[in-house]
XYZ file of C-alpha atoms in Angstrom:
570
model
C 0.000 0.000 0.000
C 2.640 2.776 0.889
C 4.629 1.721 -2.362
C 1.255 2.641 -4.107
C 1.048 5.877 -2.467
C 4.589 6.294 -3.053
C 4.565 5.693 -7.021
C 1.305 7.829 -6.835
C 3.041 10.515 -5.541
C 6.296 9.963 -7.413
C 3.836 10.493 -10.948
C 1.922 13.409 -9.606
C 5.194 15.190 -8.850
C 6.489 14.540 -12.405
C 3.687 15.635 -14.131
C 3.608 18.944 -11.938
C 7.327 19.140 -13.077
C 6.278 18.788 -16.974
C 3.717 21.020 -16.358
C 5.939 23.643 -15.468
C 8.180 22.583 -17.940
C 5.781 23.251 -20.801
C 3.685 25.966 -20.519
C 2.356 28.333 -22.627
C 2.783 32.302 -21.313
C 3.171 33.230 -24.354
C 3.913 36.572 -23.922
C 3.034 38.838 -27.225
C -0.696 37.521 -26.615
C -2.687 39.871 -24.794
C -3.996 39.114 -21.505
C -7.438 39.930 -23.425
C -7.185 36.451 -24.940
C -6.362 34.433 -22.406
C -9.332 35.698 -20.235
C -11.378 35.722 -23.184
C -10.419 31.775 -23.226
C -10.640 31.364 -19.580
C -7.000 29.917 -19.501
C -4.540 31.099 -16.086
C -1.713 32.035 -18.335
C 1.063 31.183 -16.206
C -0.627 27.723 -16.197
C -2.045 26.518 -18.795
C -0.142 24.385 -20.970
C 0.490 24.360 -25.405
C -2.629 21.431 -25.432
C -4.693 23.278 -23.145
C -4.456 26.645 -24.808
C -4.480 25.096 -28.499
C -8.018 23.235 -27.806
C -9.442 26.154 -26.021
C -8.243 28.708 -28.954
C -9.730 26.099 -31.854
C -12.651 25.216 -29.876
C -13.445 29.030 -30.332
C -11.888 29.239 -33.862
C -14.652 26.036 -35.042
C -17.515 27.454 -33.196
C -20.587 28.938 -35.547
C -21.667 31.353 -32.844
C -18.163 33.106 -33.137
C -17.746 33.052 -36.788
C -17.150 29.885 -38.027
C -19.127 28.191 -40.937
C -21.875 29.837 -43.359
C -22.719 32.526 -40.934
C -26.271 33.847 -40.566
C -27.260 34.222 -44.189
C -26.206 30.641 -45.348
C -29.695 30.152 -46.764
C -29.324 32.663 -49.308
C -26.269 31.431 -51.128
C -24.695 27.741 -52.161
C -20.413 27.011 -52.352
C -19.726 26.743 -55.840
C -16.439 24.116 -56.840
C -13.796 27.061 -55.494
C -15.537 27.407 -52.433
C -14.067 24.360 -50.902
C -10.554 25.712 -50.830
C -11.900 28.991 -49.261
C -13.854 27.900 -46.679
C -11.793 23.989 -46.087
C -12.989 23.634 -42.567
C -17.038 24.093 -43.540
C -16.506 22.434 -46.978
C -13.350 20.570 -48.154
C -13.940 16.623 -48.613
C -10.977 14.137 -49.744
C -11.001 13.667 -53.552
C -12.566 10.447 -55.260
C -9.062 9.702 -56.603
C -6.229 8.511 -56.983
C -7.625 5.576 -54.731
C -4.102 5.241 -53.401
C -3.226 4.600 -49.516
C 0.214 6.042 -49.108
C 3.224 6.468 -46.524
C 5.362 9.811 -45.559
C 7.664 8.872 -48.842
C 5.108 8.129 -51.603
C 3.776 11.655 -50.968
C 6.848 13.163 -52.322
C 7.329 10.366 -54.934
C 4.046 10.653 -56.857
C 3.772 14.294 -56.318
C 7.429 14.751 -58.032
C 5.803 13.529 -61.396
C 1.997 14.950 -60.510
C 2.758 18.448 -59.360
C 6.616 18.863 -59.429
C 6.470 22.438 -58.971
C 4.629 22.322 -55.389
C 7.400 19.377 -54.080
C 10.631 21.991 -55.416
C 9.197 24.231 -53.406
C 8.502 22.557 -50.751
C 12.192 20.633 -50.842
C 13.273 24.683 -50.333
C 11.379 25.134 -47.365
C 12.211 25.296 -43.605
C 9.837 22.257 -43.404
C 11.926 20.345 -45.480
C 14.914 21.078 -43.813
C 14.943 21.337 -40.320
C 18.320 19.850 -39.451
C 19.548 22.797 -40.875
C 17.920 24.829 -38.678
C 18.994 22.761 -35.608
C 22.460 23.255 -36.838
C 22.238 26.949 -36.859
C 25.683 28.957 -34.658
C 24.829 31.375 -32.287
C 25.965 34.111 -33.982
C 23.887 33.084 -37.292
C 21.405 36.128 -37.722
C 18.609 33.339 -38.315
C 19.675 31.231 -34.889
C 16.406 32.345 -33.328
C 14.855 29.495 -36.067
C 16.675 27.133 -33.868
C 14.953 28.688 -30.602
C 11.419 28.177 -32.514
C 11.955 24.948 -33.691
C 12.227 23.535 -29.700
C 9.418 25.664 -29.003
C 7.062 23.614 -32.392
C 8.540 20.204 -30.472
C 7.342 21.460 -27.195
C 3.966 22.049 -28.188
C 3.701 18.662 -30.123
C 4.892 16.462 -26.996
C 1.935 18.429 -24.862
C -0.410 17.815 -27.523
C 0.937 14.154 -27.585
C 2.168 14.267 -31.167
C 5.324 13.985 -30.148
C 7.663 11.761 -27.493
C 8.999 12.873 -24.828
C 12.624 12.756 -26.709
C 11.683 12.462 -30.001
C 12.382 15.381 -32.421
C 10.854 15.914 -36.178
C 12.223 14.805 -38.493
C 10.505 16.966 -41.440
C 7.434 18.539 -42.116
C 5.823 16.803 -45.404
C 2.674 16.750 -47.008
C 1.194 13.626 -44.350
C 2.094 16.244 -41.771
C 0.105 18.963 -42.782
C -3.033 16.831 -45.286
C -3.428 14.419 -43.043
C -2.023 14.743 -39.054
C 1.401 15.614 -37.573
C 4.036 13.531 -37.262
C 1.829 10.305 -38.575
C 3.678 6.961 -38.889
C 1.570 5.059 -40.816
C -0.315 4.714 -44.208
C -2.873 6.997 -45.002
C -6.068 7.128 -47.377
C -5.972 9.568 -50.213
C -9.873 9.326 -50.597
C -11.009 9.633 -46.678
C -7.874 11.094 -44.628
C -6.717 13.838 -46.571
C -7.550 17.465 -45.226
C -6.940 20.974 -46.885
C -5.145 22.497 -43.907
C -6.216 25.512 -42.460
C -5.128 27.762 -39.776
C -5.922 25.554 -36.939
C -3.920 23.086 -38.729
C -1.091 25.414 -38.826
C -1.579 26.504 -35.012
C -0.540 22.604 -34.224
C 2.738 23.544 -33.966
C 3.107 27.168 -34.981
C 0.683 27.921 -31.082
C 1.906 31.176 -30.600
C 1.457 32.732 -34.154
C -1.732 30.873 -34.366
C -2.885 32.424 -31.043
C -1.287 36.156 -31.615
C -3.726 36.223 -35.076
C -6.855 34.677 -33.149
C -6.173 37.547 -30.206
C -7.668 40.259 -32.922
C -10.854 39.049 -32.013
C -10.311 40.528 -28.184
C -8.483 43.231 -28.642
C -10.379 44.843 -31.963
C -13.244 45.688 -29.672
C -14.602 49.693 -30.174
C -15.851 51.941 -27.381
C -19.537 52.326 -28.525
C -19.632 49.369 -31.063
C -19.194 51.007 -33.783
C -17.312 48.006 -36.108
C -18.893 44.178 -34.201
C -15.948 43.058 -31.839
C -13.098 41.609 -33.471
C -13.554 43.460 -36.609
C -12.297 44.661 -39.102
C -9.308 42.040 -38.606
C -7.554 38.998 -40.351
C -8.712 36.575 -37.361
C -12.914 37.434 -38.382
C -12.276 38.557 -42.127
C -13.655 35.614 -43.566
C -16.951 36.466 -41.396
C -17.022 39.895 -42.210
C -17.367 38.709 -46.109
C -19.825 36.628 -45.362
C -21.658 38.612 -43.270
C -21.886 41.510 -46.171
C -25.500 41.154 -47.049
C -24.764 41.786 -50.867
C -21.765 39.208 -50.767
C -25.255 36.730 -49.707
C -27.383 38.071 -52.047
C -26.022 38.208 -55.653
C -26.725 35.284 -57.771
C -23.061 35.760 -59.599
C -21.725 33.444 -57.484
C -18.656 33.581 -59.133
C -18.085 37.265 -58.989
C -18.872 37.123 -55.399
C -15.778 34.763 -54.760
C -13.443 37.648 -55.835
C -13.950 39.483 -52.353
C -13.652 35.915 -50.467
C -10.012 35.188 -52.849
C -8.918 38.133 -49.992
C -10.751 37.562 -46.813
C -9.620 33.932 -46.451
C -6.551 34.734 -43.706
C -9.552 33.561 -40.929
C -9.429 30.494 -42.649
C -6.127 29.874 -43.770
C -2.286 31.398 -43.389
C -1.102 31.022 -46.955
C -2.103 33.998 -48.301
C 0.791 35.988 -46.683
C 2.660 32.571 -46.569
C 2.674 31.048 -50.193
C 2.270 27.364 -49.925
C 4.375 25.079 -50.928
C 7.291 27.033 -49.201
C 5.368 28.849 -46.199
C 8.209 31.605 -46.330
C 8.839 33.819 -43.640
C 11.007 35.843 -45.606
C 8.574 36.383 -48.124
C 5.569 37.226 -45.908
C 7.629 40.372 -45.114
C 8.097 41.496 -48.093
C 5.426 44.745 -48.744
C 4.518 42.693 -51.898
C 2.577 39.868 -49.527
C 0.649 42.557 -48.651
C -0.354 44.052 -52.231
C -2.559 41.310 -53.663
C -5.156 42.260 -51.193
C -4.399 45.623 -49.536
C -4.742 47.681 -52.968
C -7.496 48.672 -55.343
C -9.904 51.633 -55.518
C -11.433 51.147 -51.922
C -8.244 50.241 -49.600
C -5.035 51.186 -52.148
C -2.863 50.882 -49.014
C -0.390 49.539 -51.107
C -0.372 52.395 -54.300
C -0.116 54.549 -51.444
C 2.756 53.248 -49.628
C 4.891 52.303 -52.771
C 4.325 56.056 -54.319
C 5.571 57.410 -50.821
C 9.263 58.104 -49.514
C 8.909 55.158 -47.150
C 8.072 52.736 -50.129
C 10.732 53.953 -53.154
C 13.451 53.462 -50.138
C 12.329 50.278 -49.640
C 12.188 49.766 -53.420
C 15.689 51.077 -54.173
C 17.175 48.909 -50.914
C 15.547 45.936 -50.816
C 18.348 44.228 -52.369
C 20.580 45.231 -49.516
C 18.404 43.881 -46.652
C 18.546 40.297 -45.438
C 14.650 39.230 -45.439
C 15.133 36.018 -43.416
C 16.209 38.211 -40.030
C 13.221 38.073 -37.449
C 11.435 41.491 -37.808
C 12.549 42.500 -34.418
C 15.884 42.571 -35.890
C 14.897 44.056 -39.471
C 17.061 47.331 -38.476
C 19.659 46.509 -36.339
C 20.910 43.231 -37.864
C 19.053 42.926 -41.536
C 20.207 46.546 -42.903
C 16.830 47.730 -43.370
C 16.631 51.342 -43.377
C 13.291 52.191 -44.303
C 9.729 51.238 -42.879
C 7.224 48.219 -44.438
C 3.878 46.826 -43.947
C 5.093 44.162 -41.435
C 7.332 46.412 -39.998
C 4.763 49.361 -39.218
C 1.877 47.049 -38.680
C 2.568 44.165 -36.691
C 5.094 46.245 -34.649
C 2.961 46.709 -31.254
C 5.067 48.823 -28.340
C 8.320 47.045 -29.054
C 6.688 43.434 -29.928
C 6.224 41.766 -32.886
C 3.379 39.573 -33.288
C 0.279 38.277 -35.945
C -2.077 41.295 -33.893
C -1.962 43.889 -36.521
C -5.167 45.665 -34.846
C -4.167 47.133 -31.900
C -3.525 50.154 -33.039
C -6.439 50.693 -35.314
C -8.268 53.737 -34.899
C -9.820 54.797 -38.512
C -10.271 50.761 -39.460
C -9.404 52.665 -43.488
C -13.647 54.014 -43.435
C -14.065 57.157 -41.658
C -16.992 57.438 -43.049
C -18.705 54.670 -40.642
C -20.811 56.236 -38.208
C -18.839 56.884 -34.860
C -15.125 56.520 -35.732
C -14.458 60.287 -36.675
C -16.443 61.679 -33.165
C -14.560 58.585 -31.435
C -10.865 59.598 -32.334
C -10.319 62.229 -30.027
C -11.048 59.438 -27.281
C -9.144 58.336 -24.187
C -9.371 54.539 -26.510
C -8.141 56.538 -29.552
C -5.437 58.472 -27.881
C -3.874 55.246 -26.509
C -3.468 53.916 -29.679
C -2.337 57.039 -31.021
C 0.432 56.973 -28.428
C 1.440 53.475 -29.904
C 1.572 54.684 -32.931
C 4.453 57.308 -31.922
C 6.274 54.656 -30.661
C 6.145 52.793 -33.753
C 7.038 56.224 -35.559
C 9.964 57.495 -32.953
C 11.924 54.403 -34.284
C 12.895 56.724 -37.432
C 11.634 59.908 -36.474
C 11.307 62.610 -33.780
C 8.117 62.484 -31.382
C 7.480 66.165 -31.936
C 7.868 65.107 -35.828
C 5.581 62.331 -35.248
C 2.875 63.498 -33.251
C 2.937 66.796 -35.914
C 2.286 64.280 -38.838
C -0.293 62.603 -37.284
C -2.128 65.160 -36.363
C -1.989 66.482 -40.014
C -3.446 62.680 -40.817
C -6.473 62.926 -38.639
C -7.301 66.315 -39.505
C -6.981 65.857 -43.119
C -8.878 62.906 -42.843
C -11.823 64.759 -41.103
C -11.292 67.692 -43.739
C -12.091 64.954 -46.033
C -15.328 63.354 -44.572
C -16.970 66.809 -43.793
C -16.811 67.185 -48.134
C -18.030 64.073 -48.113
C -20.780 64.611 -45.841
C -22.223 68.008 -47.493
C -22.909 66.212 -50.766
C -24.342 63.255 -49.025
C -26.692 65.488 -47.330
C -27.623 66.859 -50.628
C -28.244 63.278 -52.195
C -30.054 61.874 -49.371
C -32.740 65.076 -49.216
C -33.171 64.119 -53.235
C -33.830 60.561 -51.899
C -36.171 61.654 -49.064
C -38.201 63.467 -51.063
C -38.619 60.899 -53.935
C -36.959 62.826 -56.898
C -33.711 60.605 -57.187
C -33.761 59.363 -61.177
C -36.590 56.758 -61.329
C -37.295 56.841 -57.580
C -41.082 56.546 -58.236
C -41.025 54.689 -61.280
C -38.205 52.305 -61.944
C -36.620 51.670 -58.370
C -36.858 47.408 -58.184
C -36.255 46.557 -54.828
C -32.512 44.360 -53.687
C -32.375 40.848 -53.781
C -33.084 39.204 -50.339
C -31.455 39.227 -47.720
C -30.723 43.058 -48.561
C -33.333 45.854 -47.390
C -34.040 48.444 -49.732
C -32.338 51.756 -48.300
C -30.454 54.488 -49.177
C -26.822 54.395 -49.761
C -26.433 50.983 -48.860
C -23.459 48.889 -49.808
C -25.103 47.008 -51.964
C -25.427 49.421 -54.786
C -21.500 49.023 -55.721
C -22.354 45.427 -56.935
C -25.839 45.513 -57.813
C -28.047 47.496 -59.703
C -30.790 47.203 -61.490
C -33.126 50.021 -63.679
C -32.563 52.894 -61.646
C -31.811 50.911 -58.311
C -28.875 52.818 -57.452
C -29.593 56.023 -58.871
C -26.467 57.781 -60.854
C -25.919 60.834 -57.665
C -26.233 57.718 -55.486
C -23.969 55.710 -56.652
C -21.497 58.329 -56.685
C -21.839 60.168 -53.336
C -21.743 55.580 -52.364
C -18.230 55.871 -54.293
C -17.114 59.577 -52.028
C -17.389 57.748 -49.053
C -16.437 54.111 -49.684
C -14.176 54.662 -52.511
C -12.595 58.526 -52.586
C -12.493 59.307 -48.685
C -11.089 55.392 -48.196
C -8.232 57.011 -50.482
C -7.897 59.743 -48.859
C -7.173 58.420 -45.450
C -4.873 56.028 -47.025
C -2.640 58.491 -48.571
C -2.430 60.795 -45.863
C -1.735 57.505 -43.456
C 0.911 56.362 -45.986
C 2.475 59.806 -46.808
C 1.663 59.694 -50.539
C 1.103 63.606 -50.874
C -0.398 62.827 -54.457
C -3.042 59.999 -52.802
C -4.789 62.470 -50.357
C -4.566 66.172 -52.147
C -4.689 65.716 -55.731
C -4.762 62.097 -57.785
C -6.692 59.981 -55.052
C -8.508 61.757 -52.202
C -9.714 65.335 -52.653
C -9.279 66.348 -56.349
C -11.627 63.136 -56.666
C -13.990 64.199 -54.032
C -14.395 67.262 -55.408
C -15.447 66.409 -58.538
C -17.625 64.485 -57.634
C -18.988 66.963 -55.434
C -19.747 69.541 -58.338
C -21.331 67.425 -60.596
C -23.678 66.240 -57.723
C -24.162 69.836 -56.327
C -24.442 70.854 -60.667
C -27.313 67.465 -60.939
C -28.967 69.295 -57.839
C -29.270 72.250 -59.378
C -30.635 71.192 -62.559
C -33.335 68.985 -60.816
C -34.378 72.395 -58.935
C -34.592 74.367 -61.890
C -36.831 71.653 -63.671
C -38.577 71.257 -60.866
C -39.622 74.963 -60.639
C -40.405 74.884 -64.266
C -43.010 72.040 -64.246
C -44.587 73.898 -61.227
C -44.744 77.599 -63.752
C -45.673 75.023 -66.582
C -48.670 73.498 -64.439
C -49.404 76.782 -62.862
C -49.708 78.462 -67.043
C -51.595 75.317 -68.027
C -55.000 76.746 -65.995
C -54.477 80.447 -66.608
C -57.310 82.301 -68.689
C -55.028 84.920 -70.209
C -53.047 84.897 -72.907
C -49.445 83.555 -72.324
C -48.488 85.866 -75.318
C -49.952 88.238 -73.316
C -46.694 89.500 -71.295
C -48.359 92.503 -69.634
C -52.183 91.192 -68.727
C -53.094 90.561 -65.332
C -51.784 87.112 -64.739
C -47.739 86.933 -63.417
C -45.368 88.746 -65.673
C -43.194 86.083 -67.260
C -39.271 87.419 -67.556
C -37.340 86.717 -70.668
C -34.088 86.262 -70.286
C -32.646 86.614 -73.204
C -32.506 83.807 -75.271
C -32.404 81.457 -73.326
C -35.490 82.817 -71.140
C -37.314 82.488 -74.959
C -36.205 79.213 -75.548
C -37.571 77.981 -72.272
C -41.100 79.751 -73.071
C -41.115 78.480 -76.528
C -40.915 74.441 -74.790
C -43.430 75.679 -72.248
C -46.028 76.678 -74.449
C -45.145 74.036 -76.743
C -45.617 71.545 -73.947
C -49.014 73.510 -72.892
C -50.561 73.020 -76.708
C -49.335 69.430 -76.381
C -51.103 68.308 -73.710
C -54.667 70.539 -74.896
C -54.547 68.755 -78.021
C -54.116 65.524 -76.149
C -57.009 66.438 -74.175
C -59.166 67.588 -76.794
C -58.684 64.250 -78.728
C -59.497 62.394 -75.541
């Protein structure tokens, strides 16, 4: 009996030991997420945190899935490799069962391109990595690498003294580290991010911390949004992105919001390069075009042609926090700016939002003056002092959010004057040829919709293009002024656009008022009993002006004789 309670004891002591051996404090995630996830940080180890973060990450009620208008659209054959987790199923063939080494065999003849670059990955080659000398820029691989085999021996993927060998395709399609044969037609699995927060825990859990830290003061984005960790959602949950039946044209916004479901858009499969995910051009696929050209604006600024002309200088493969002191880079990028938070590096790139690219959305401008705003603000100067003074900073800044206000007030007058037209029914075809949105949209003003669907005069043309001001021209303008691209806030993008748009609505207005008072003289004339040649009898005096003021009366009383006769025939 006391050598049971003995060898009792003896286990409970070594599994206290290996708990505090492997942990998982990891500290660039925000205490946010670990209370969100109801883990003691200083306790809880890799396994525990990884099934409480994918719990969460596979859970419909926060974001997972088809989302809450799923009965209004269908996956079409592309869908499956957007959405893996909801959709994916193993192909029909090859009807092969395989081992670790006929993966790489049949795949060298099937897809040869995906196994070269694959053979030139860090998964491929991780003796190299534990090889690495001390004084190797990219030693801290070799620090990362124990840290992947710690979290696999919590998670039991892994013994206790084993390491890994490789990462290959059986690793990642079908589970990690699997020793025997497995079915091409019911094993394989697209991976997605979970799959990649197996062993890479503490990226995998930096990214899914947007969700508790991208949470506004009065609501005014839903919590965890706008964000890579919820993008996916937030494209699904766009009621138009539901609603059109061009299913296929749809699937161009989810080709960008995909990084909820999956890491390879900033790291390319077959290689999953770090190096290359730095790189401002993993950024550009998605962050550009007419509504969020972060990209145009950064490469047409100072920051961006430095980059351009240096690049070739700078060693890529250094760890970011080491980008200036031991890579040579001298100039600022999107990793470098954006996933910099108060001296840490991590997958959070939202905790220093404060415009979320929009001002337009109702309670950002009147909430970035805020105690929340200012905070972030104050990051941001610490992310700036790297190259620059504070007082330069904060001055610069300051010019960004005033701009940017300077910018949504234009906005705002001609949106006024668009939505009076609309409230008072005498928007183009309002009355007459206005078709109602497809389900699950509502008809409304303004509504995001009308930049993918129309149809008669369902947006009308002022409509459309005080939409475009505020989701297209003011986007721009932000982004310029946040990227320092003079050109992309004053003149190419930004205001010069804004402003033209803003006379020809305020010149559309204008004309609508001055047919509008015409009709009412024209139906007014139509019951008079004088003469309308008759310039100086008793009914209102009717000014010429010029010829103009003749033409007009000429159309008038031709309309007038027009509509008698019509009567008359009646």
């Amino acid at each position: 009996m006391r050598i049971g309670e003995w060898m009792r004891g003896l286990l409970l002591c070594a599994g206290l030991m290996m708990c505090g051996v492997v942990h998982a404090d990891i500290s660039t995630v925000p205490d946010e997420t670990y209370d969100a996830l109801k883990l003691d940080r200083g306790k809880a180890t890799p396994k525990e945190t990884y099934e409480a973060l994918v719990k969460r990450y596979k859970d419909p009620a926060h974001g997972a899935g088809k989302g809450t208008m799923g009965d209004y659209w269908e996956p079409i054959a592309i869908s499956i490799y957007m959405d893996p987790n909801t959709f994916y199923k193993p192909p029909v063939s090859p009807k092969e069962v395989a081992e670790r080494k006929d993966c790489v065999e049949c795949h060298s003849d099937e897809t040869p391109v995906w196994v070269r670059a694959w053979k030139r990955s860090t998964h491929a080659n991780l003796d190299k990595i534990r090889n690495l000398k001390s004084d190797d820029p990219l030693y801290y691989k070799k620090g990362k690498l124990e840290e992947v085999e710690n979290n696999l021996r919590s998670m039991g993927k892994l013994g206790e003294k084993e390491t890994l060998k490789e990462v290959g395709c059986i690793d990642c399609h079908v589970d990690v580290n699997k020793k025997d044969k497995a079915d091409h037609t019911k094993d394989i699995r697209m991976p997605t991010a979970d799959t990649c927060g197996t062993c890479h825990l503490r990226e995998f859990a930096e990214r899914e911390s947007e969700r508790d830290t991208m949470v506004w003061p009065n609501g005014q984005w839903p919590a965890g949004r706008p964000s890579h960790a919820l993008d996916y959602t937030a494209n699904i949950e766009t009621t138009v992105w539901a609603a059109m039946p061009q299913r296929e044209v749809a699937e161009g916004c989810t080709m960008c919001h995909t990084n909820q479901n999956k890491c390879d858009n900033c790291h390319t499969r077959h290689e999953f390069s770090a190096a290359e995910s730095r790189k401002p051009e993993a950024c550009a696929t998605c962050h550009s075009g007419v509504d969020h050209n972060n990209w145009e604006a950064y490469t047409m600024s100072k920051h961006g042609k430095l980059a351009e002309m240096n690049r070739d200088k700078w060693n890529w493969e250094v760890r970011l926090k080491d980008a200036f002191s031991k890579g040579g880079q001298n100039a600022p990028t999107c990793a470098a700016c954006h996933m910099e938070y108060e001296g840490e590096y991590t997958h959070n790139i939202t905790r220093k939002t404060r415009w979320a690219n929009y001002p337009f959305v109702p309670g950002i401008a009147e909430n970035i003056t805020s105690d929340w705003s200012e905070a972030r603000l104050d990051s941001w100067v610490l992310t700036c002092t790297q190259c620059h003074s504070e007082r330069f900073a904060r001055s610069y800044l300051d010019l960004m959010d005033k701009g940017t206000l300077e910018g949504l007030a234009k906005y705002q007058e001609a949106n006024a004057i668009v939505h009076k037209m609309y409230e008072d029914g005498t928007l183009t075809g309002q009355k007459t040829n206005r078709p109602n949105p497809p389900e699950p949209e509502k008809p409304g003003f303004g509504i995001f919709t009308q930049l993918f669907w129309s149809k008669g005069n369902n947006p009308a043309s002022l409509e459309l293009k005080v939409l475009e001001m505020a989701e297209n021209n003011l986007a721009k303008m932000h982004v310029g002024l946040a990227h320092v691209n003079p050109g992309g806030w004053t003149y190419t993008e930004g205001w010069g656009p804004m402003n033209r748009a803003y006379v020809e609505i305020q010149d559309e207005y204008t004309k609508m008022q001055e047919l509008s008072a015409l009709q009412a003289r024209v139906n007014k004339l139509e019951g008079k009993q004088t003469s309308l040649l008759d310039l100086k009898g008793t009914g209102e005096k009717i000014s010429l002006g010029g010829l103009g003021g003749g033409m007009l009366l000429a159309g008038a009383l031709a309309l007038i004789g027009w509509r008698k006769r019509k009567q008359t025939r009646a």
